[in-house]
Amino acid sequence: MRTDTFEKLYVDELRDMYSAEKQLVKALPKLAKAATSPELRSALEDHLDVTKGQVERLEGLFKDLGHSASGKTCKGMQGIIEEGQSLLDKDLDEDVMDAGIIASAQKVEHYEIASYGTLRAFAETRGDRKSAEILDEILRQEKDADKALTRIAQTSINASADRVDVDGEAFEDDDDEDVVERPSAPSQRHRPGNGSSRVSR
Ligand code: FE
Ligand code: FE
Ligand code: ZN
């Protein structure tokens, strides 16, 4: 017999994100601590504060719904955090590490963006405008965090990481000024991921 309702699916997905945010409250300080760029570090610390607020907002949402918030572990976030942790365990040049931290943090943000986009739509479908608004605000916070990370990567870190040679010494690369002088780098300059053949050792 099929007993699962749309409401149960919605509550389950909400619990998934509640678990995800709680995992992030523990993981973000580790990423921030491992970051060398002051800009990156403060972006991660800012998002930690935002994340703590999201945990509270989700708790309020569960209260309104009359359901408990706990009961699920977000394995998706667990996996993303594990990958980030294995990066931190590596002995990398500071700029390369920072580029990797951004890669990891952006995977987190994109998982969240996908999830809150769905949750907002679910709340709208259910006619729950109050919850839909809260979920929309959280969604916007995740998008802002993602954009901030992209900007930090494109304005400094990726170019620096790309100039680290096999001995960990920086070498000149003629496109660096280009990147530094154009903070809102147009999409054709976008380097997908933070990958570069020169980064690997
Ligand atoms: Fe979040
Ligand atoms: Fe999940
Ligand atoms: Zn986030």
CSV table of C-alpha atoms and ligand atoms in Angstrom, one decimal:
chain,number,residue,atom,x,y,z
A,1,MET,CA,0.0,0.0,0.0
A,2,ARG,CA,1.3,3.5,-0.9
A,3,THR,CA,1.1,5.6,2.2
A,4,ASP,CA,3.6,8.3,1.4
A,5,THR,CA,2.1,11.7,0.7
A,6,PHE,CA,3.4,14.8,-0.9
A,7,GLU,CA,3.6,16.3,2.6
A,8,LYS,CA,5.8,13.5,3.8
A,9,LEU,CA,8.1,14.0,0.8
A,10,TYR,CA,8.3,17.7,1.5
A,11,VAL,CA,9.0,17.1,5.2
A,12,ASP,CA,11.6,14.5,4.3
A,13,GLU,CA,13.4,16.9,2.0
A,14,LEU,CA,13.3,19.6,4.6
A,15,ARG,CA,14.8,17.3,7.1
A,16,ASP,CA,17.5,16.5,4.6
A,17,MET,CA,18.5,20.1,4.5
A,18,TYR,CA,18.2,20.6,8.2
A,19,SER,CA,20.8,17.8,8.5
A,20,ALA,CA,22.9,19.4,5.8
A,21,GLU,CA,23.0,22.7,7.5
A,22,LYS,CA,23.9,21.2,10.8
A,23,GLN,CA,26.8,19.3,9.2
A,24,LEU,CA,27.9,22.6,7.7
A,25,VAL,CA,27.9,24.4,11.0
A,26,LYS,CA,30.7,21.9,11.9
A,27,ALA,CA,32.5,21.8,8.6
A,28,LEU,CA,32.7,25.4,7.6
A,29,PRO,CA,35.0,26.5,10.4
A,30,LYS,CA,37.5,23.8,9.3
A,31,LEU,CA,37.4,25.1,5.7
A,32,ALA,CA,37.8,28.7,7.0
A,33,LYS,CA,40.7,27.7,9.2
A,34,ALA,CA,42.5,26.0,6.3
A,35,ALA,CA,42.1,29.1,4.0
A,36,THR,CA,45.0,31.4,3.5
A,37,SER,CA,43.3,34.2,1.6
A,38,PRO,CA,41.8,36.6,4.2
A,39,GLU,CA,39.0,37.3,1.7
A,40,LEU,CA,38.2,33.6,1.4
A,41,ARG,CA,38.4,33.1,5.1
A,42,SER,CA,36.0,35.9,5.9
A,43,ALA,CA,33.6,34.8,3.2
A,44,LEU,CA,33.5,31.3,4.8
A,45,GLU,CA,33.1,32.8,8.3
A,46,ASP,CA,30.3,35.0,7.1
A,47,HIS,CA,28.5,32.1,5.6
A,48,LEU,CA,28.9,30.2,8.8
A,49,ASP,CA,26.9,32.9,10.6
A,50,VAL,CA,24.3,32.7,7.8
A,51,THR,CA,24.2,28.9,8.1
A,52,LYS,CA,23.5,29.1,11.8
A,53,GLY,CA,20.6,31.4,11.1
A,54,GLN,CA,19.3,29.0,8.5
A,55,VAL,CA,19.3,26.2,11.1
A,56,GLU,CA,17.1,28.4,13.3
A,57,ARG,CA,14.8,29.3,10.4
A,58,LEU,CA,14.3,25.7,9.5
A,59,GLU,CA,13.5,24.9,13.1
A,60,GLY,CA,10.8,27.6,13.1
A,61,LEU,CA,9.5,26.1,9.8
A,62,PHE,CA,9.2,22.6,11.4
A,63,LYS,CA,7.4,24.1,14.4
A,64,ASP,CA,4.8,25.7,12.1
A,65,LEU,CA,4.4,22.4,10.3
A,66,GLY,CA,4.0,20.5,13.5
A,67,HIS,CA,6.8,18.1,12.6
A,68,SER,CA,10.2,17.3,14.3
A,69,ALA,CA,13.2,18.6,12.5
A,70,SER,CA,15.5,15.6,13.1
A,71,GLY,CA,15.4,12.1,11.8
A,72,LYS,CA,17.4,12.2,8.7
A,73,THR,CA,21.0,12.4,7.7
A,74,CYS,CA,21.9,14.1,4.5
A,75,LYS,CA,24.3,11.7,2.9
A,76,GLY,CA,24.8,14.0,-0.1
A,77,MET,CA,26.2,16.7,2.1
A,78,GLN,CA,28.1,14.1,4.1
A,79,GLY,CA,29.9,13.0,0.9
A,80,ILE,CA,30.6,16.6,-0.2
A,81,ILE,CA,32.1,17.4,3.2
A,82,GLU,CA,34.2,14.2,3.1
A,83,GLU,CA,35.6,15.1,-0.2
A,84,GLY,CA,36.5,18.6,1.2
A,85,GLN,CA,38.1,17.0,4.2
A,86,SER,CA,40.3,14.7,2.1
A,87,LEU,CA,41.5,17.9,0.3
A,88,LEU,CA,42.4,19.5,3.6
A,89,ASP,CA,44.5,16.4,4.5
A,90,LYS,CA,46.7,17.0,1.4
A,91,ASP,CA,49.9,19.0,1.5
A,92,LEU,CA,49.2,21.7,-1.0
A,93,ASP,CA,50.6,25.1,-1.9
A,94,GLU,CA,48.5,27.8,-0.2
A,95,ASP,CA,46.9,29.2,-3.4
A,96,VAL,CA,46.2,25.7,-4.7
A,97,MET,CA,44.6,24.8,-1.4
A,98,ASP,CA,42.5,27.9,-1.5
A,99,ALA,CA,41.3,27.1,-5.0
A,100,GLY,CA,40.4,23.6,-3.8
A,101,ILE,CA,38.5,25.0,-0.8
A,102,ILE,CA,36.5,27.2,-3.2
A,103,ALA,CA,35.7,24.2,-5.4
A,104,SER,CA,34.5,22.3,-2.4
A,105,ALA,CA,32.5,25.1,-0.9
A,106,GLN,CA,30.8,25.7,-4.3
A,107,LYS,CA,29.7,22.1,-4.4
A,108,VAL,CA,28.1,22.7,-1.1
A,109,GLU,CA,26.3,25.8,-2.3
A,110,HIS,CA,25.1,24.1,-5.5
A,111,TYR,CA,23.6,21.2,-3.6
A,112,GLU,CA,21.8,23.7,-1.3
A,113,ILE,CA,20.6,25.8,-4.3
A,114,ALA,CA,19.1,22.7,-5.9
A,115,SER,CA,17.5,21.6,-2.7
A,116,TYR,CA,16.0,24.9,-1.6
A,117,GLY,CA,14.8,25.6,-5.2
A,118,THR,CA,12.8,22.4,-5.0
A,119,LEU,CA,11.6,23.0,-1.4
A,120,ARG,CA,10.4,26.5,-2.3
A,121,ALA,CA,8.4,25.1,-5.2
A,122,PHE,CA,7.0,22.3,-3.0
A,123,ALA,CA,5.8,24.9,-0.4
A,124,GLU,CA,4.2,27.0,-3.2
A,125,THR,CA,2.4,24.0,-4.5
A,126,ARG,CA,1.1,23.3,-1.1
A,127,GLY,CA,-0.1,26.9,-0.8
A,128,ASP,CA,2.2,27.5,2.1
A,129,ARG,CA,3.3,31.0,1.3
A,130,LYS,CA,5.0,31.7,4.6
A,131,SER,CA,7.3,28.7,4.2
A,132,ALA,CA,7.8,29.5,0.5
A,133,GLU,CA,9.1,33.0,1.5
A,134,ILE,CA,11.5,31.7,4.1
A,135,LEU,CA,12.8,29.1,1.7
A,136,ASP,CA,13.2,31.7,-0.9
A,137,GLU,CA,15.2,33.9,1.4
A,138,ILE,CA,17.5,30.9,2.3
A,139,LEU,CA,17.8,30.1,-1.4
A,140,ARG,CA,19.0,33.7,-2.0
A,141,GLN,CA,21.6,33.5,0.8
A,142,GLU,CA,23.0,30.3,-0.8
A,143,LYS,CA,23.2,32.0,-4.2
A,144,ASP,CA,24.9,35.0,-2.7
A,145,ALA,CA,27.5,32.8,-1.1
A,146,ASP,CA,28.1,31.0,-4.4
A,147,LYS,CA,28.5,34.3,-6.2
A,148,ALA,CA,31.0,35.6,-3.6
A,149,LEU,CA,33.1,32.5,-4.0
A,150,THR,CA,33.1,32.8,-7.8
A,151,ARG,CA,34.2,36.4,-7.5
A,152,ILE,CA,37.1,35.5,-5.1
A,153,ALA,CA,38.2,32.7,-7.3
A,154,GLN,CA,38.1,34.7,-10.5
A,155,THR,CA,39.6,37.9,-9.1
A,156,SER,CA,42.6,36.4,-7.4
A,157,ILE,CA,42.9,32.8,-6.3
A,158,ASN,CA,42.6,30.8,-9.5
A,159,ALA,CA,45.2,33.0,-11.3
A,160,SER,CA,47.6,32.7,-8.3
A,161,ALA,CA,47.1,28.9,-8.1
A,162,ASP,CA,47.6,28.6,-11.8
A,163,ARG,CA,51.1,30.3,-11.4
A,164,VAL,CA,52.3,27.8,-8.9
A,165,ASP,CA,54.8,25.5,-10.6
A,166,VAL,CA,55.9,22.0,-9.6
A,167,ASP,CA,58.3,23.3,-7.0
A,168,GLY,CA,55.6,25.5,-5.4
A,169,GLU,CA,57.3,28.7,-6.8
A,170,ALA,CA,55.2,31.3,-8.5
A,171,PHE,CA,56.0,31.9,-12.2
A,172,GLU,CA,54.8,34.7,-14.5
A,173,ASP,CA,51.8,34.1,-16.5
A,174,ASP,CA,50.8,36.9,-18.9
A,175,ASP,CA,47.0,36.6,-18.3
A,176,ASP,CA,47.1,37.4,-14.6
A,177,GLU,CA,46.8,41.1,-14.9
A,178,ASP,CA,43.8,40.6,-17.0
A,179,VAL,CA,42.1,38.6,-14.3
A,180,VAL,CA,43.0,41.0,-11.5
A,181,GLU,CA,41.8,44.1,-13.4
A,182,ARG,CA,38.5,42.7,-14.3
A,183,PRO,CA,36.7,41.9,-11.1
A,184,SER,CA,33.4,41.1,-12.8
A,185,ALA,CA,35.1,38.8,-15.3
A,186,PRO,CA,32.9,38.0,-18.2
A,187,SER,CA,31.9,34.4,-18.7
A,188,GLN,CA,34.4,33.7,-21.5
A,189,ARG,CA,37.1,34.1,-18.9
A,190,HIS,CA,35.4,31.7,-16.6
A,191,ARG,CA,37.5,28.7,-15.7
A,192,PRO,CA,35.1,25.9,-15.0
A,193,GLY,CA,36.0,24.2,-11.7
A,194,ASN,CA,39.3,25.3,-10.4
A,195,GLY,CA,41.2,22.8,-12.4
A,196,SER,CA,44.4,23.4,-14.2
A,197,SER,CA,46.9,20.9,-15.6
A,198,ARG,CA,49.7,22.9,-14.0
A,199,VAL,CA,48.1,22.6,-10.5
A,200,SER,CA,48.5,18.8,-10.3
A,201,ARG,CA,51.8,17.4,-9.2
B,1,FE,FE,22.9,26.8,3.9
B,2,FE,FE,20.7,15.4,0.9
B,3,ZN,ZN,25.3,27.6,2.1
